Tab-separated table of C-alpha atoms in Angstrom:
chain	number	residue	atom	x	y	z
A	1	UNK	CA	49.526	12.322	14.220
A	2	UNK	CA	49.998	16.475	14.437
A	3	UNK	CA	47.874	17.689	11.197
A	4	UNK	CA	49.530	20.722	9.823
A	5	UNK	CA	47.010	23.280	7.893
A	6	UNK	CA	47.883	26.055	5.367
A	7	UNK	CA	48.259	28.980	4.791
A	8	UNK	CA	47.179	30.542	8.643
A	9	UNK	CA	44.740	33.267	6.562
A	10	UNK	CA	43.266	32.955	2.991
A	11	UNK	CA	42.077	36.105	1.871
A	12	UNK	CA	40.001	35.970	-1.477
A	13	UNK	CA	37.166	37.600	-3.077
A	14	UNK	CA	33.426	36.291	-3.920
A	15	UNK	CA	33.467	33.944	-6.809
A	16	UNK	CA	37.985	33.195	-6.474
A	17	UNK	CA	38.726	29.397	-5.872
A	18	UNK	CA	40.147	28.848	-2.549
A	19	UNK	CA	42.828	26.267	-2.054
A	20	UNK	CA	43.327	25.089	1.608
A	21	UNK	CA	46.010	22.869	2.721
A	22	UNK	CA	46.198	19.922	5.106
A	23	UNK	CA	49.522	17.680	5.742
A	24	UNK	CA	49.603	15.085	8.758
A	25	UNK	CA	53.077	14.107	9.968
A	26	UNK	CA	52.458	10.823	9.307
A	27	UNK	CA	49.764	9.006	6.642
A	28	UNK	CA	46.321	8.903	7.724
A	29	UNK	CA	44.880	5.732	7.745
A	30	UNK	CA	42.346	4.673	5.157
A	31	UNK	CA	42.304	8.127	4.170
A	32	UNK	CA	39.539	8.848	7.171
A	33	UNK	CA	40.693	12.880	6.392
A	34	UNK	CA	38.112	14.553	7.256
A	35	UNK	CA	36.904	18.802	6.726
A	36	UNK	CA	34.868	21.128	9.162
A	37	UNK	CA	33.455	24.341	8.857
A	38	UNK	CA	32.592	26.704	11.510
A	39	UNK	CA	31.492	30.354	11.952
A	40	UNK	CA	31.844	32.292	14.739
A	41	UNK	CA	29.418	31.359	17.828
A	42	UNK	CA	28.675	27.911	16.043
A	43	UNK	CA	29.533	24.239	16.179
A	44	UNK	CA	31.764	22.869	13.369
A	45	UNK	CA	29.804	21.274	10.870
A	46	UNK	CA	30.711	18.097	8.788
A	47	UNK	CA	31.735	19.401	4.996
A	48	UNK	CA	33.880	16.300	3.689
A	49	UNK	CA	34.991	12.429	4.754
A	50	UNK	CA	36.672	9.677	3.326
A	51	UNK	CA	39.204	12.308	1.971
A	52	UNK	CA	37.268	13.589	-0.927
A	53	UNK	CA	33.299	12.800	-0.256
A	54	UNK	CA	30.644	15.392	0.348
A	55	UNK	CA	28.595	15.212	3.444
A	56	UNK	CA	24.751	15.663	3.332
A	57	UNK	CA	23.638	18.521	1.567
A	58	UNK	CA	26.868	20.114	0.646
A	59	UNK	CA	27.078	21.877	-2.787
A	60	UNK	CA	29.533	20.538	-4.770
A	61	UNK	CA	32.156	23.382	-5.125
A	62	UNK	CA	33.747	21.844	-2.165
A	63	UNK	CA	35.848	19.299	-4.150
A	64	UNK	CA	38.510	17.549	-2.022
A	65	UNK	CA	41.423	15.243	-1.949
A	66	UNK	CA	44.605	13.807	-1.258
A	67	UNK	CA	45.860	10.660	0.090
A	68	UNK	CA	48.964	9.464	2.551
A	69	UNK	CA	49.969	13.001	3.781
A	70	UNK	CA	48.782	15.343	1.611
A	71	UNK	CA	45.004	16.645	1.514
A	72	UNK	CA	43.557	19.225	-0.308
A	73	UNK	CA	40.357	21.537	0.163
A	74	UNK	CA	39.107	23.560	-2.799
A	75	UNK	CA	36.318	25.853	-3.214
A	76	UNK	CA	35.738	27.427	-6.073
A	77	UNK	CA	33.582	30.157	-7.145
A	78	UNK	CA	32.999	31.493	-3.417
A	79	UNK	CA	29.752	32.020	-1.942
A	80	UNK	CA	29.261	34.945	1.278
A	81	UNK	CA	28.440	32.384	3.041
A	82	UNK	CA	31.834	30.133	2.315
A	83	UNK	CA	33.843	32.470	4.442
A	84	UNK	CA	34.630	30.637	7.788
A	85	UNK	CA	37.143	28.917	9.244
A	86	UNK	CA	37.856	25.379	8.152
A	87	UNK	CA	39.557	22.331	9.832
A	88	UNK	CA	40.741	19.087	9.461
A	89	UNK	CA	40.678	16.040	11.459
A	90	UNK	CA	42.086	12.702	11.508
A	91	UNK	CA	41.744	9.268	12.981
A	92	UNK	CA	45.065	7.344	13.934
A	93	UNK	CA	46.789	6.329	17.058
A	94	UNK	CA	43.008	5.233	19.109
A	95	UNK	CA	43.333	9.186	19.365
A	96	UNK	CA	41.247	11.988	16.938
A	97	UNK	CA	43.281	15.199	15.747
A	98	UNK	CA	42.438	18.127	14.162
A	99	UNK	CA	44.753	20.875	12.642
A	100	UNK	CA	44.961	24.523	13.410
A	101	UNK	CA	42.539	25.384	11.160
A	102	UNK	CA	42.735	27.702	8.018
A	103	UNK	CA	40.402	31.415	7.883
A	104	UNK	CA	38.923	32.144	4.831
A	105	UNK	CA	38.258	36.122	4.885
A	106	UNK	CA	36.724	38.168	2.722
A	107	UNK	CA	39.392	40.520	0.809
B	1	UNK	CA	15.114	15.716	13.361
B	2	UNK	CA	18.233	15.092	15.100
B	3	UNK	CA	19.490	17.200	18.460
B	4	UNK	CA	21.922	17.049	20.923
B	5	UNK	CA	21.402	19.861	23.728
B	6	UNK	CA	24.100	20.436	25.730
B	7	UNK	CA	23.513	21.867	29.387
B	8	UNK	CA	24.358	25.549	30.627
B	9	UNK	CA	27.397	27.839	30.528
B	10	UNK	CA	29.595	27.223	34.178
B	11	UNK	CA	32.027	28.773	35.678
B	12	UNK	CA	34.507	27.163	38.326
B	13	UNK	CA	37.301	27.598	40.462
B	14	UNK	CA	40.931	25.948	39.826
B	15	UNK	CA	40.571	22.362	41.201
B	16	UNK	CA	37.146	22.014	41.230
B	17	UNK	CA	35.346	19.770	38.947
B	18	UNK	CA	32.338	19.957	36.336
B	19	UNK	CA	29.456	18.023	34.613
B	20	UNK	CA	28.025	18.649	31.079
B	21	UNK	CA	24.970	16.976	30.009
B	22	UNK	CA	23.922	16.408	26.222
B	23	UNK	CA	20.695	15.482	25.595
B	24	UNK	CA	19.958	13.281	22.341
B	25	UNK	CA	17.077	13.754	20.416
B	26	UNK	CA	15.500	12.374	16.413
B	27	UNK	CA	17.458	9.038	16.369
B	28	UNK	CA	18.559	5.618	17.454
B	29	UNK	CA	20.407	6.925	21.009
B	30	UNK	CA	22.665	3.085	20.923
B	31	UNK	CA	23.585	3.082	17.509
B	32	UNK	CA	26.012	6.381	17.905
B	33	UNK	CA	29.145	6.717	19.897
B	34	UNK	CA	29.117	10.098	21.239
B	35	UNK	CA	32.241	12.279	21.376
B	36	UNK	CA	33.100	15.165	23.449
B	37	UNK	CA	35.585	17.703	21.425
B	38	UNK	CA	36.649	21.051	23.198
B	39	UNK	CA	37.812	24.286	21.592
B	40	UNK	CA	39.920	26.782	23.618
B	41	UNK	CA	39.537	30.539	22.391
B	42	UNK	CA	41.135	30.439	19.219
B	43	UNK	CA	42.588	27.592	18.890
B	44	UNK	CA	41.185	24.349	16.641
B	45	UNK	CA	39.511	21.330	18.712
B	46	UNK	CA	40.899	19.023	20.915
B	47	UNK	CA	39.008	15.558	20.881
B	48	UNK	CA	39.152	14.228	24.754
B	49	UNK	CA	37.053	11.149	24.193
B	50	UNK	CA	33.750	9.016	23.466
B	51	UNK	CA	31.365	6.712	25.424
B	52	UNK	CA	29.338	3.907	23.448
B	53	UNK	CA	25.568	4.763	25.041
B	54	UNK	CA	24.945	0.960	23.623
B	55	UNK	CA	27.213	-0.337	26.790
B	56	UNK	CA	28.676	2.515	28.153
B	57	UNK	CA	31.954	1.332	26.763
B	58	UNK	CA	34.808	4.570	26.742
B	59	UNK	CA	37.985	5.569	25.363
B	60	UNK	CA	39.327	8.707	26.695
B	61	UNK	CA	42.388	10.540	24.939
B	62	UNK	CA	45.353	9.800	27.289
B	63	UNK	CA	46.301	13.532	27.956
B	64	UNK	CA	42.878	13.455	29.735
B	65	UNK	CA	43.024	9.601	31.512
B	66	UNK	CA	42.381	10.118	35.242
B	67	UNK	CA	40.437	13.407	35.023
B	68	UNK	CA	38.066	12.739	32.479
B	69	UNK	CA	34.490	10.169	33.320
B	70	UNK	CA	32.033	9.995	30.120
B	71	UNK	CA	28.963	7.821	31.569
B	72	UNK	CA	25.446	7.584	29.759
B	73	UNK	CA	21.861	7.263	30.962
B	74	UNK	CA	19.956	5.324	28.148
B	75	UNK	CA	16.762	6.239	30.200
B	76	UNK	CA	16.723	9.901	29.003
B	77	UNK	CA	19.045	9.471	26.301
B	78	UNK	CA	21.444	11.779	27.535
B	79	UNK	CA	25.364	11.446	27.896
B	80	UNK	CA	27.639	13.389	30.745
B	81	UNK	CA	31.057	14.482	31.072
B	82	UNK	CA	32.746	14.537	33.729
B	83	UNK	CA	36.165	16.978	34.287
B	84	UNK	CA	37.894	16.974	37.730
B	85	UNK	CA	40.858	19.282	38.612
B	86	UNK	CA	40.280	22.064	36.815
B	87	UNK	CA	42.670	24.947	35.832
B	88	UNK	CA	42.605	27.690	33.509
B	89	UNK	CA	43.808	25.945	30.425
B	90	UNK	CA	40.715	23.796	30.778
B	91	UNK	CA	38.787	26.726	29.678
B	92	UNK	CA	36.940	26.542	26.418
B	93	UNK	CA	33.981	25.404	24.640
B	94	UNK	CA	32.939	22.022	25.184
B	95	UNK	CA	31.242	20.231	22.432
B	96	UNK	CA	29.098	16.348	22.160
B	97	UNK	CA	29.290	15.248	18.821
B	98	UNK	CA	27.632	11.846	17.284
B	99	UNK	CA	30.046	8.824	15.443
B	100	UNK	CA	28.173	6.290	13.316
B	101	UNK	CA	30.824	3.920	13.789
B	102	UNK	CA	32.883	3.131	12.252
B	103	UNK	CA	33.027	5.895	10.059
B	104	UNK	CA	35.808	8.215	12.144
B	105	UNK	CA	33.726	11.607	12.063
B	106	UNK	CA	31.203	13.129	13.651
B	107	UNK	CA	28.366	14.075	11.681
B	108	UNK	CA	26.743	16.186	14.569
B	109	UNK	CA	27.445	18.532	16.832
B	110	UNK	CA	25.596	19.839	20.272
B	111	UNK	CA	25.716	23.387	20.398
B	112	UNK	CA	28.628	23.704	22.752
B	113	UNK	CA	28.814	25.036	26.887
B	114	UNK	CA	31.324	27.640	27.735
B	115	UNK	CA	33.468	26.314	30.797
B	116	UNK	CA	35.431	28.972	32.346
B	117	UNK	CA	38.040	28.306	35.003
B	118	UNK	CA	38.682	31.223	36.860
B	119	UNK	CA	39.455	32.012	40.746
């Protein structure tokens, strides 16, 4: 399954909502969709599973969703700290995927 | 609290071959399967496969079948990974990172060793 993320770049400003995209070419099974984080020099680090729940400690202005094909990220009233780059990841096929990721800069 | 330390940076020539350790640290070393996920400079990660420390049990992605080994030494709580035949597109970051399974993500991450494939 080839996850598709969009847009390439998000540029927004402290406090915007930011809207990330995932599609998978084919639909994920039990919606296991699954969001990353990472900044530069660090691991990813686990933000969403299930499709829409929170992991451990995340604040809840990551709100996501989506079933079959589509899956949405949104983050609203950004934090410095929010801009990163964020992935996707899937299981399906005895095989993990992740997408291309999506860069959320500062405008 | 939980860690996974991952071995040094290492550099290698085309065909040769190299090891990573990740050490495991803060929690129940046979209840996890442990994952190794590499990143290539800026792209997003590749998953190549996991070993199940309980058994030693792996699955390897099938790009990688023949020139990946994950093993496990329940004695020090540590897992290894094994590439052979190395060549510059095997150069990235290479990360562990822990499955509860059967939940399908990996909660935690080792901090990562730089393999660079260069002659």
């Amino acid at each position: 399954i080839v996850l598709t993320q969009s847009p390439g770049t998000l540029s927004l400003s402290p406090g915007e909502r930011a809207t990330l995209s995932c599609r998978a070419s084919q639909s994920v099974s039990g919606n296991s969709l699954v969001w990353y984080q990472q900044k530069p020099g660090q691991a990813p680090r686990l933000l969403i599973y299930g499709a829409s729940t929170r992991a451990t400690d995340i604040p809840d202005r990551f709100i996501a969703g989506g079933s079959g094909t589509d899956f949405t990220l949104t983050i609203s009233g950004l934090e410095p700290e929010d801009f990163a780059m964020y992935y996707c990841q899937q299981y399906g096929g005895s095989e993990y995927t992740f997408g291309q990721g999506t860069k959320l800069e500062i405008k | 609290q939980v860690q996974l330390v991952q071995s040094g940076a290492e550099v290698k020539e085309p065909g040769a071959s190299v090891k990573i350790s990740c050490k495991a640290s803060g929690y129940m070393f046979t209840a996890y399967h442990m994952h190794w996920v590499r990143q290539a400079p800026e792209q997003g990660p590749e998953w190549l496969g996991m070993v199940h420390p309980f058994n030693g049990g792996t699955n390897y992605r099938q790009k990688f079948q023949g020139r990946v080994t994950m093993t496990r030494d329940t004695s020090t709580g540590t897992v290894y990974m094994e590439l052979s035949g190395l060549r510059s597109e095997d150069t990235a970051i290479y990360y562990c990172a822990r499955e509860l399974p059967p939940s399908l993500y990996f909660d935690f991450w080792g901090q990562g060793t730089q393999v660079t494939v260069s002659s």
